PDB file of C-alpha atoms in Angstrom:
ATOM      1  CA  MET A   1       0.000   0.000   0.000  1.00  0.00           C
ATOM      2  CA  GLU A   2       1.136   3.541  -0.796  1.00  0.00           C
ATOM      3  CA  ARG A   3      -0.405   6.541   0.970  1.00  0.00           C
ATOM      4  CA  ASP A   4       0.044  10.133   1.998  1.00  0.00           C
ATOM      5  CA  LYS A   5      -2.282  12.712   3.527  1.00  0.00           C
ATOM      6  CA  LEU A   6      -4.710  12.862   0.593  1.00  0.00           C
ATOM      7  CA  ARG A   7      -3.922   9.808  -1.553  1.00  0.00           C
ATOM      8  CA  VAL A   8      -3.808   6.070  -1.172  1.00  0.00           C
ATOM      9  CA  ARG A   9      -3.109   3.196  -3.531  1.00  0.00           C
ATOM     10  CA  PHE A  10      -3.787  -0.336  -2.352  1.00  0.00           C
ATOM     11  CA  VAL A  11      -4.376  -3.827  -3.708  1.00  0.00           C
ATOM     12  CA  VAL A  12      -7.543  -5.870  -3.190  1.00  0.00           C
ATOM     13  CA  LYS A  13      -7.376  -9.599  -3.875  1.00  0.00           C
ATOM     14  CA  GLY A  14      -9.870 -12.454  -3.851  1.00  0.00           C
ATOM     15  CA  VAL A  15     -12.842 -10.370  -5.040  1.00  0.00           C
ATOM     16  CA  ASN A  16     -14.658  -9.894  -8.337  1.00  0.00           C
ATOM     17  CA  THR A  17     -15.245  -6.833 -10.502  1.00  0.00           C
ATOM     18  CA  GLU A  18     -18.767  -6.342  -9.192  1.00  0.00           C
ATOM     19  CA  PHE A  19     -17.527  -5.998  -5.606  1.00  0.00           C
ATOM     20  CA  VAL A  20     -14.757  -3.483  -6.310  1.00  0.00           C
ATOM     21  CA  ASN A  21     -17.103  -1.413  -8.467  1.00  0.00           C
ATOM     22  CA  ALA A  22     -19.717  -1.403  -5.686  1.00  0.00           C
ATOM     23  CA  LEU A  23     -17.031  -0.222  -3.247  1.00  0.00           C
ATOM     24  CA  ARG A  24     -15.947   2.496  -5.687  1.00  0.00           C
ATOM     25  CA  ARG A  25     -19.524   3.696  -6.141  1.00  0.00           C
ATOM     26  CA  ALA A  26     -20.055   3.761  -2.372  1.00  0.00           C
ATOM     27  CA  MET A  27     -17.049   6.062  -1.997  1.00  0.00           C
ATOM     28  CA  LEU A  28     -18.308   8.339  -4.751  1.00  0.00           C
ATOM     29  CA  ALA A  29     -22.006   8.444  -3.929  1.00  0.00           C
ATOM     30  CA  GLU A  30     -22.709   7.264  -0.381  1.00  0.00           C
ATOM     31  CA  VAL A  31     -20.014   8.541   2.011  1.00  0.00           C
ATOM     32  CA  PRO A  32     -21.380  11.841   3.415  1.00  0.00           C
ATOM     33  CA  THR A  33     -19.400  15.075   3.704  1.00  0.00           C
ATOM     34  CA  MET A  34     -20.125  18.670   4.632  1.00  0.00           C
ATOM     35  CA  ALA A  35     -20.882  21.235   1.927  1.00  0.00           C
ATOM     36  CA  ILE A  36     -22.647  24.585   1.813  1.00  0.00           C
ATOM     37  CA  GLU A  37     -26.288  24.153   0.813  1.00  0.00           C
ATOM     38  CA  ASP A  38     -28.009  27.461   1.645  1.00  0.00           C
ATOM     39  CA  VAL A  39     -26.678  31.031   1.600  1.00  0.00           C
ATOM     40  CA  VAL A  40     -28.338  34.148   3.031  1.00  0.00           C
ATOM     41  CA  PHE A  41     -26.949  37.380   1.552  1.00  0.00           C
ATOM     42  CA  PHE A  42     -27.061  40.585   3.596  1.00  0.00           C
ATOM     43  CA  GLU A  43     -24.986  42.661   1.202  1.00  0.00           C
ATOM     44  CA  ASN A  44     -23.450  41.985  -2.190  1.00  0.00           C
ATOM     45  CA  SER A  45     -22.212  44.915  -4.237  1.00  0.00           C
ATOM     46  CA  SER A  46     -19.718  42.796  -6.189  1.00  0.00           C
ATOM     47  CA  ILE A  47     -19.935  42.220  -9.931  1.00  0.00           C
ATOM     48  CA  LEU A  48     -21.226  38.664  -9.433  1.00  0.00           C
ATOM     49  CA  HIS A  49     -24.856  37.736  -8.805  1.00  0.00           C
ATOM     50  CA  ASP A  50     -25.823  36.045  -5.535  1.00  0.00           C
ATOM     51  CA  GLU A  51     -26.473  32.738  -7.295  1.00  0.00           C
ATOM     52  CA  ILE A  52     -22.976  32.578  -8.788  1.00  0.00           C
ATOM     53  CA  ILE A  53     -21.317  33.271  -5.458  1.00  0.00           C
ATOM     54  CA  ALA A  54     -23.552  30.697  -3.744  1.00  0.00           C
ATOM     55  CA  HIS A  55     -22.537  28.124  -6.349  1.00  0.00           C
ATOM     56  CA  ARG A  56     -18.850  28.882  -5.801  1.00  0.00           C
ATOM     57  CA  LEU A  57     -19.279  28.601  -2.035  1.00  0.00           C
ATOM     58  CA  ALA A  58     -20.964  25.228  -2.410  1.00  0.00           C
ATOM     59  CA  LEU A  59     -17.964  23.793  -4.254  1.00  0.00           C
ATOM     60  CA  ILE A  60     -15.456  24.730  -1.532  1.00  0.00           C
ATOM     61  CA  PRO A  61     -14.480  21.474   0.239  1.00  0.00           C
ATOM     62  CA  LEU A  62     -15.057  21.616   3.995  1.00  0.00           C
ATOM     63  CA  LYS A  63     -13.468  19.611   6.761  1.00  0.00           C
ATOM     64  CA  THR A  64     -16.046  17.058   7.896  1.00  0.00           C
ATOM     65  CA  ASP A  65     -16.738  15.680  11.368  1.00  0.00           C
ATOM     66  CA  LEU A  66     -18.907  12.619  10.772  1.00  0.00           C
ATOM     67  CA  ASP A  67     -19.059  11.776  14.474  1.00  0.00           C
ATOM     68  CA  SER A  68     -20.610  15.089  15.590  1.00  0.00           C
ATOM     69  CA  TYR A  69     -23.272  15.764  12.954  1.00  0.00           C
ATOM     70  CA  LEU A  70     -26.326  14.007  11.565  1.00  0.00           C
ATOM     71  CA  LEU A  71     -27.679  13.872   8.049  1.00  0.00           C
ATOM     72  CA  PRO A  72     -30.675  16.243   7.750  1.00  0.00           C
ATOM     73  CA  GLU A  73     -33.045  13.319   7.193  1.00  0.00           C
ATOM     74  CA  GLU A  74     -31.810  11.704  10.418  1.00  0.00           C
ATOM     75  CA  CYS A  75     -32.225  14.873  12.514  1.00  0.00           C
ATOM     76  CA  GLY A  76     -35.604  15.546  14.093  1.00  0.00           C
ATOM     77  CA  CYS A  77     -35.288  19.338  14.236  1.00  0.00           C
ATOM     78  CA  GLY A  78     -37.575  19.911  11.259  1.00  0.00           C
ATOM     79  CA  SER A  79     -35.912  23.252  10.527  1.00  0.00           C
ATOM     80  CA  GLU A  80     -35.404  24.318   6.917  1.00  0.00           C
ATOM     81  CA  LEU A  81     -31.908  25.588   7.722  1.00  0.00           C
ATOM     82  CA  GLY A  82     -31.151  22.883  10.289  1.00  0.00           C
ATOM     83  CA  CYS A  83     -29.952  23.011  13.881  1.00  0.00           C
ATOM     84  CA  ASN A  84     -26.596  22.692  15.611  1.00  0.00           C
ATOM     85  CA  ARG A  85     -26.846  18.902  15.332  1.00  0.00           C
ATOM     86  CA  CYS A  86     -27.154  18.847  11.549  1.00  0.00           C
ATOM     87  CA  ARG A  87     -25.615  22.070  10.209  1.00  0.00           C
ATOM     88  CA  VAL A  88     -22.735  24.508  10.565  1.00  0.00           C
ATOM     89  CA  ILE A  89     -22.974  28.257   9.942  1.00  0.00           C
ATOM     90  CA  LEU A  90     -20.116  30.010   8.157  1.00  0.00           C
ATOM     91  CA  THR A  91     -20.167  33.788   8.078  1.00  0.00           C
ATOM     92  CA  LEU A  92     -18.365  36.105   5.686  1.00  0.00           C
ATOM     93  CA  SER A  93     -18.010  39.865   5.974  1.00  0.00           C
ATOM     94  CA  VAL A  94     -15.479  41.528   3.683  1.00  0.00           C
ATOM     95  CA  GLU A  95     -15.242  45.105   2.426  1.00  0.00           C
ATOM     96  CA  ALA A  96     -12.706  46.452  -0.044  1.00  0.00           C
ATOM     97  CA  GLY A  97     -10.993  49.691   0.905  1.00  0.00           C
ATOM     98  CA  ASP A  98      -9.245  51.937  -1.574  1.00  0.00           C
ATOM     99  CA  GLU A  99      -7.847  48.970  -3.516  1.00  0.00           C
ATOM    100  CA  ARG A 100      -9.226  45.816  -5.076  1.00  0.00           C
ATOM    101  CA  ARG A 101      -9.522  42.856  -2.757  1.00  0.00           C
ATOM    102  CA  THR A 102      -9.926  39.181  -3.507  1.00  0.00           C
ATOM    103  CA  VAL A 103     -12.263  37.282  -1.204  1.00  0.00           C
ATOM    104  CA  TYR A 104     -10.896  33.825  -0.410  1.00  0.00           C
ATOM    105  CA  SER A 105     -12.293  30.715   1.246  1.00  0.00           C
ATOM    106  CA  GLY A 106     -10.136  31.551   4.255  1.00  0.00           C
ATOM    107  CA  ASP A 107     -12.354  34.599   4.869  1.00  0.00           C
ATOM    108  CA  LEU A 108     -15.218  32.266   5.845  1.00  0.00           C
ATOM    109  CA  SER A 109     -15.614  32.044   9.615  1.00  0.00           C
ATOM    110  CA  PRO A 110     -17.357  28.832  10.850  1.00  0.00           C
ATOM    111  CA  ASP A 111     -19.155  28.566  14.194  1.00  0.00           C
ATOM    112  CA  ASP A 112     -17.471  25.164  14.573  1.00  0.00           C
ATOM    113  CA  PRO A 113     -13.692  25.419  14.022  1.00  0.00           C
ATOM    114  CA  GLU A 114     -13.596  21.715  13.157  1.00  0.00           C
ATOM    115  CA  VAL A 115     -15.708  22.346  10.051  1.00  0.00           C
ATOM    116  CA  LYS A 116     -13.784  24.857   7.973  1.00  0.00           C
ATOM    117  CA  PRO A 117     -12.580  25.148   4.361  1.00  0.00           C
ATOM    118  CA  VAL A 118      -9.904  22.605   3.551  1.00  0.00           C
ATOM    119  CA  TYR A 119      -7.939  25.267   1.684  1.00  0.00           C
ATOM    120  CA  ASP A 120      -7.799  28.969   2.580  1.00  0.00           C
ATOM    121  CA  ASN A 121      -6.690  30.182  -0.854  1.00  0.00           C
ATOM    122  CA  ILE A 122      -9.717  29.341  -3.030  1.00  0.00           C
ATOM    123  CA  PRO A 123     -10.859  32.614  -4.670  1.00  0.00           C
ATOM    124  CA  ILE A 124     -14.571  33.453  -4.404  1.00  0.00           C
ATOM    125  CA  VAL A 125     -14.882  36.943  -5.910  1.00  0.00           C
ATOM    126  CA  VAL A 126     -12.817  40.073  -6.545  1.00  0.00           C
ATOM    127  CA  LEU A 127     -14.191  43.221  -4.931  1.00  0.00           C
ATOM    128  CA  ALA A 128     -13.549  46.598  -6.520  1.00  0.00           C
ATOM    129  CA  PRO A 129     -12.763  49.563  -4.243  1.00  0.00           C
ATOM    130  CA  GLY A 130     -15.767  50.306  -2.036  1.00  0.00           C
ATOM    131  CA  GLN A 131     -17.576  47.025  -2.758  1.00  0.00           C
ATOM    132  CA  SER A 132     -18.538  44.600   0.004  1.00  0.00           C
ATOM    133  CA  LEU A 133     -19.842  41.072   0.569  1.00  0.00           C
ATOM    134  CA  LYS A 134     -21.679  39.954   3.722  1.00  0.00           C
ATOM    135  CA  LEU A 135     -23.450  36.621   4.060  1.00  0.00           C
ATOM    136  CA  GLU A 136     -24.253  33.557   6.132  1.00  0.00           C
ATOM    137  CA  ALA A 137     -23.697  30.124   4.620  1.00  0.00           C
ATOM    138  CA  TYR A 138     -25.318  26.980   5.998  1.00  0.00           C
ATOM    139  CA  ALA A 139     -23.374  23.752   5.514  1.00  0.00           C
ATOM    140  CA  ARG A 140     -24.833  20.306   6.047  1.00  0.00           C
ATOM    141  CA  LEU A 141     -23.994  16.691   5.434  1.00  0.00           C
ATOM    142  CA  GLY A 142     -24.977  15.234   2.087  1.00  0.00           C
ATOM    143  CA  LYS A 143     -24.105  12.477  -0.368  1.00  0.00           C
ATOM    144  CA  GLY A 144     -22.477  12.527  -3.766  1.00  0.00           C
ATOM    145  CA  LYS A 145     -25.471  10.796  -5.343  1.00  0.00           C
ATOM    146  CA  ASP A 146     -27.446  13.996  -4.707  1.00  0.00           C
ATOM    147  CA  HIS A 147     -24.772  16.490  -5.826  1.00  0.00           C
ATOM    148  CA  ALA A 148     -21.098  16.326  -6.762  1.00  0.00           C
ATOM    149  CA  LYS A 149     -20.252  18.930  -4.086  1.00  0.00           C
ATOM    150  CA  TRP A 150     -20.710  16.203  -1.464  1.00  0.00           C
ATOM    151  CA  GLN A 151     -18.311  13.740  -3.087  1.00  0.00           C
ATOM    152  CA  PRO A 152     -15.416  13.059  -0.687  1.00  0.00           C
ATOM    153  CA  VAL A 153     -13.058  12.009  -3.487  1.00  0.00           C
ATOM    154  CA  SER A 154     -11.611  13.775  -6.502  1.00  0.00           C
ATOM    155  CA  VAL A 155     -10.147  10.521  -7.847  1.00  0.00           C
ATOM    156  CA  CYS A 156     -11.574   7.050  -7.243  1.00  0.00           C
ATOM    157  CA  THR A 157     -10.531   4.384  -9.729  1.00  0.00           C
ATOM    158  CA  HIS A 158      -9.650   0.729  -9.850  1.00  0.00           C
ATOM    159  CA  LYS A 159      -7.864  -1.385 -12.405  1.00  0.00           C
ATOM    160  CA  TYR A 160      -6.776  -4.991 -12.788  1.00  0.00           C
ATOM    161  CA  TYR A 161      -3.598  -6.011 -11.026  1.00  0.00           C
ATOM    162  CA  PRO A 162      -1.064  -6.626 -13.812  1.00  0.00           C
ATOM    163  CA  SER A 163       1.175  -9.586 -14.392  1.00  0.00           C
ATOM    164  CA  VAL A 164       4.304  -8.908 -16.485  1.00  0.00           C
ATOM    165  CA  GLU A 165       6.463 -11.871 -17.466  1.00  0.00           C
ATOM    166  CA  VAL A 166       9.824 -11.565 -19.187  1.00  0.00           C
ATOM    167  CA  TYR A 167      11.222 -14.585 -21.072  1.00  0.00           C
ATOM    168  CA  SER A 168      14.940 -13.968 -20.690  1.00  0.00           C
ATOM    169  CA  GLU A 169      15.895 -16.753 -23.107  1.00  0.00           C
ATOM    170  CA  ARG A 170      14.204 -14.830 -25.950  1.00  0.00           C
ATOM    171  CA  CYS A 171      15.077 -11.265 -24.864  1.00  0.00           C
ATOM    172  CA  ASP A 172      18.143  -9.684 -26.511  1.00  0.00           C
ATOM    173  CA  LEU A 173      17.839  -6.421 -24.477  1.00  0.00           C
ATOM    174  CA  CYS A 174      17.046  -4.294 -27.530  1.00  0.00           C
ATOM    175  CA  GLY A 175      15.203  -1.876 -25.234  1.00  0.00           C
ATOM    176  CA  LYS A 176      12.244  -1.203 -27.534  1.00  0.00           C
ATOM    177  CA  CYS A 177       9.736  -2.272 -24.881  1.00  0.00           C
ATOM    178  CA  VAL A 178      11.401   0.077 -22.384  1.00  0.00           C
ATOM    179  CA  GLU A 179      11.271   3.046 -24.763  1.00  0.00           C
ATOM    180  CA  ILE A 180       7.616   2.663 -25.726  1.00  0.00           C
ATOM    181  CA  CYS A 181       6.198   2.105 -22.226  1.00  0.00           C
ATOM    182  CA  PRO A 182       4.480   5.381 -21.145  1.00  0.00           C
ATOM    183  CA  LYS A 183       4.489   4.377 -17.466  1.00  0.00           C
ATOM    184  CA  ARG A 184       8.166   3.340 -17.262  1.00  0.00           C
ATOM    185  CA  VAL A 185       7.295  -0.095 -15.961  1.00  0.00           C
ATOM    186  CA  LEU A 186      10.419  -1.707 -17.442  1.00  0.00           C
ATOM    187  CA  ALA A 187      14.120  -0.943 -17.325  1.00  0.00           C
ATOM    188  CA  VAL A 188      17.329  -2.601 -18.510  1.00  0.00           C
ATOM    189  CA  GLU A 189      19.512  -3.115 -15.447  1.00  0.00           C
ATOM    190  CA  GLU A 190      22.602  -5.277 -14.970  1.00  0.00           C
ATOM    191  CA  ASP A 191      22.291  -6.897 -18.397  1.00  0.00           C
ATOM    192  CA  SER A 192      18.673  -7.965 -17.861  1.00  0.00           C
ATOM    193  CA  LEU A 193      15.173  -6.622 -18.382  1.00  0.00           C
ATOM    194  CA  LYS A 194      13.673  -5.712 -14.994  1.00  0.00           C
ATOM    195  CA  ILE A 195      10.144  -4.837 -13.882  1.00  0.00           C
ATOM    196  CA  VAL A 196      10.606  -1.667 -11.814  1.00  0.00           C
ATOM    197  CA  ASN A 197       7.095  -0.144 -11.574  1.00  0.00           C
ATOM    198  CA  LEU A 198       4.637  -3.021 -11.785  1.00  0.00           C
ATOM    199  CA  LEU A 199       1.673  -1.177 -10.218  1.00  0.00           C
ATOM    200  CA  ASN A 200       1.914   1.558 -12.877  1.00  0.00           C
ATOM    201  CA  CYS A 201       1.207  -0.920 -15.675  1.00  0.00           C
ATOM    202  CA  THR A 202      -2.073  -0.182 -17.499  1.00  0.00           C
ATOM    203  CA  LEU A 203      -2.159  -3.465 -19.454  1.00  0.00           C
ATOM    204  CA  CYS A 204      -1.908  -1.561 -22.744  1.00  0.00           C
ATOM    205  CA  GLU A 205       0.465  -4.233 -24.173  1.00  0.00           C
ATOM    206  CA  ASP A 206       2.463  -1.655 -26.141  1.00  0.00           C
ATOM    207  CA  CYS A 207       5.603  -3.380 -24.904  1.00  0.00           C
ATOM    208  CA  VAL A 208       4.404  -6.707 -26.311  1.00  0.00           C
ATOM    209  CA  ARG A 209       3.667  -5.185 -29.722  1.00  0.00           C
ATOM    210  CA  ALA A 210       7.014  -3.371 -29.765  1.00  0.00           C
ATOM    211  CA  CYS A 211       9.023  -6.536 -29.142  1.00  0.00           C
ATOM    212  CA  PRO A 212      10.647  -7.695 -32.434  1.00  0.00           C
ATOM    213  CA  LYS A 213      10.768 -11.314 -31.315  1.00  0.00           C
ATOM    214  CA  ASN A 214       8.237 -13.871 -32.486  1.00  0.00           C
ATOM    215  CA  PRO A 215       6.795 -14.945 -30.138  1.00  0.00           C
ATOM    216  CA  PRO A 216       7.413 -11.809 -28.005  1.00  0.00           C
ATOM    217  CA  ALA A 217       9.861 -12.010 -25.133  1.00  0.00           C
ATOM    218  CA  ILE A 218       7.371 -10.336 -22.825  1.00  0.00           C
ATOM    219  CA  ARG A 219       3.823 -11.166 -21.756  1.00  0.00           C
ATOM    220  CA  VAL A 220       1.307  -8.878 -20.037  1.00  0.00           C
ATOM    221  CA  SER A 221      -1.971 -10.085 -18.521  1.00  0.00           C
ATOM    222  CA  PRO A 222      -4.411  -9.221 -15.709  1.00  0.00           C
ATOM    223  CA  VAL A 223      -4.321 -11.229 -12.483  1.00  0.00           C
ATOM    224  CA  PRO A 224      -7.764 -12.806 -11.850  1.00  0.00           C
ATOM    225  CA  GLU A 225      -9.656 -11.381  -8.844  1.00  0.00           C
ATOM    226  CA  ALA A 226      -6.961  -8.814  -8.017  1.00  0.00           C
ATOM    227  CA  PHE A 227      -7.376  -5.048  -8.362  1.00  0.00           C
ATOM    228  CA  ILE A 228      -5.482  -1.831  -7.639  1.00  0.00           C
ATOM    229  CA  PHE A 229      -7.446   1.033  -6.085  1.00  0.00           C
ATOM    230  CA  ASN A 230      -6.266   4.613  -6.556  1.00  0.00           C
ATOM    231  CA  ILE A 231      -8.079   7.141  -4.338  1.00  0.00           C
ATOM    232  CA  GLU A 232      -7.569  10.856  -3.765  1.00  0.00           C
ATOM    233  CA  SER A 233      -9.533  12.734  -1.101  1.00  0.00           C
ATOM    234  CA  THR A 234     -10.787  16.290  -1.563  1.00  0.00           C
ATOM    235  CA  GLY A 235      -9.513  16.871   1.974  1.00  0.00           C
ATOM    236  CA  SER A 236     -12.984  16.788   3.546  1.00  0.00           C
ATOM    237  CA  LEU A 237     -12.240  13.411   5.117  1.00  0.00           C
ATOM    238  CA  PRO A 238      -9.017  11.445   5.664  1.00  0.00           C
ATOM    239  CA  VAL A 239      -8.602   9.014   2.807  1.00  0.00           C
ATOM    240  CA  ASP A 240      -8.582   5.956   5.091  1.00  0.00           C
ATOM    241  CA  ARG A 241     -11.860   7.118   6.702  1.00  0.00           C
ATOM    242  CA  ILE A 242     -13.455   7.291   3.259  1.00  0.00           C
ATOM    243  CA  VAL A 243     -12.552   3.667   2.540  1.00  0.00           C
ATOM    244  CA  GLU A 244     -13.731   2.527   5.990  1.00  0.00           C
ATOM    245  CA  GLU A 245     -17.066   4.334   5.716  1.00  0.00           C
ATOM    246  CA  ALA A 246     -17.669   2.981   2.201  1.00  0.00           C
ATOM    247  CA  ALA A 247     -17.025  -0.577   3.415  1.00  0.00           C
ATOM    248  CA  LYS A 248     -19.470  -0.092   6.324  1.00  0.00           C
ATOM    249  CA  ILE A 249     -22.134   1.331   4.008  1.00  0.00           C
ATOM    250  CA  LEU A 250     -21.701  -1.535   1.546  1.00  0.00           C
ATOM    251  CA  GLU A 251     -21.907  -4.087   4.354  1.00  0.00           C
ATOM    252  CA  LYS A 252     -25.083  -2.471   5.681  1.00  0.00           C
ATOM    253  CA  LYS A 253     -26.716  -2.452   2.248  1.00  0.00           C
ATOM    254  CA  LEU A 254     -25.868  -6.115   1.681  1.00  0.00           C
ATOM    255  CA  SER A 255     -27.239  -7.015   5.119  1.00  0.00           C
ATOM    256  CA  GLU A 256     -30.504  -5.169   4.406  1.00  0.00           C
ATOM    257  CA  PHE A 257     -30.788  -6.826   1.003  1.00  0.00           C
ATOM    258  CA  SER A 258     -30.209 -10.272   2.523  1.00  0.00           C
ATOM    259  CA  GLN A 259     -32.851  -9.591   5.166  1.00  0.00           C
ATOM    260  CA  LYS A 260     -35.383  -8.558   2.516  1.00  0.00           C
ATOM    261  CA  LEU A 261     -34.728 -11.750   0.598  1.00  0.00           C
ATOM    262  CA  GLU A 262     -35.341 -13.799   3.740  1.00  0.00           C
ATOM    263  CA  GLU A 263     -38.620 -11.975   4.347  1.00  0.00           C
ATOM    264  CA  LEU A 264     -39.765 -12.642   0.784  1.00  0.00           C
ATOM    265  CA  GLY A 265     -38.659 -16.269   0.927  1.00  0.00           C
TER     266      GLY A 265
END
């Protein structure tokens, strides 16, 4: 497994395509995150209409605390704008002086410091001298299946785990397979053809077609029931939490489906 703060790449074995695709879709569409849903404007003398600014605000990724807040449909407050159990209020009050001023995501002030913009340098609008922007934004939990602004991932893909075999008795180290590979999977080292970046292989088989030998001195194929996941978080949630939550959601859905089948049977 390879990971950093926002990205992870890991291998899943012993499962079929349907399972890994269901897990991928759960990460994209079912794991909830915070995003701005409603905006109340008190003053906006900028060049942009309220609706455009509201749309830009909605797409700013927010840090999400899944343990402290409920989805609106799970909260019994019944309020259109929510309560402190299901929403966070972010206020913004900026006025340009004698010079132009750019309003950034970092100018938003949340009533819960744990739910704040992931990045402070996302531009919202440029104010000309004398212009101002004052508003209240209401953020709530939501799911990617309802709107892309609630997706916790910016990248969520899977591919087959590759198998690359080199037949050294046929290979004359011409290097053509090394030159044509866009992912630099192969390299000639110590008088032999080595596989140096196996997980980067996309199974394109360009290396096989480039080999002048007949049959080729290299073979590329997918490993059955083995997949590589590549996930990048928007920063709203830690990348490992996204995977964990998706697995829990998938398990719950399968359990409910199994129970329904038992009831029908």
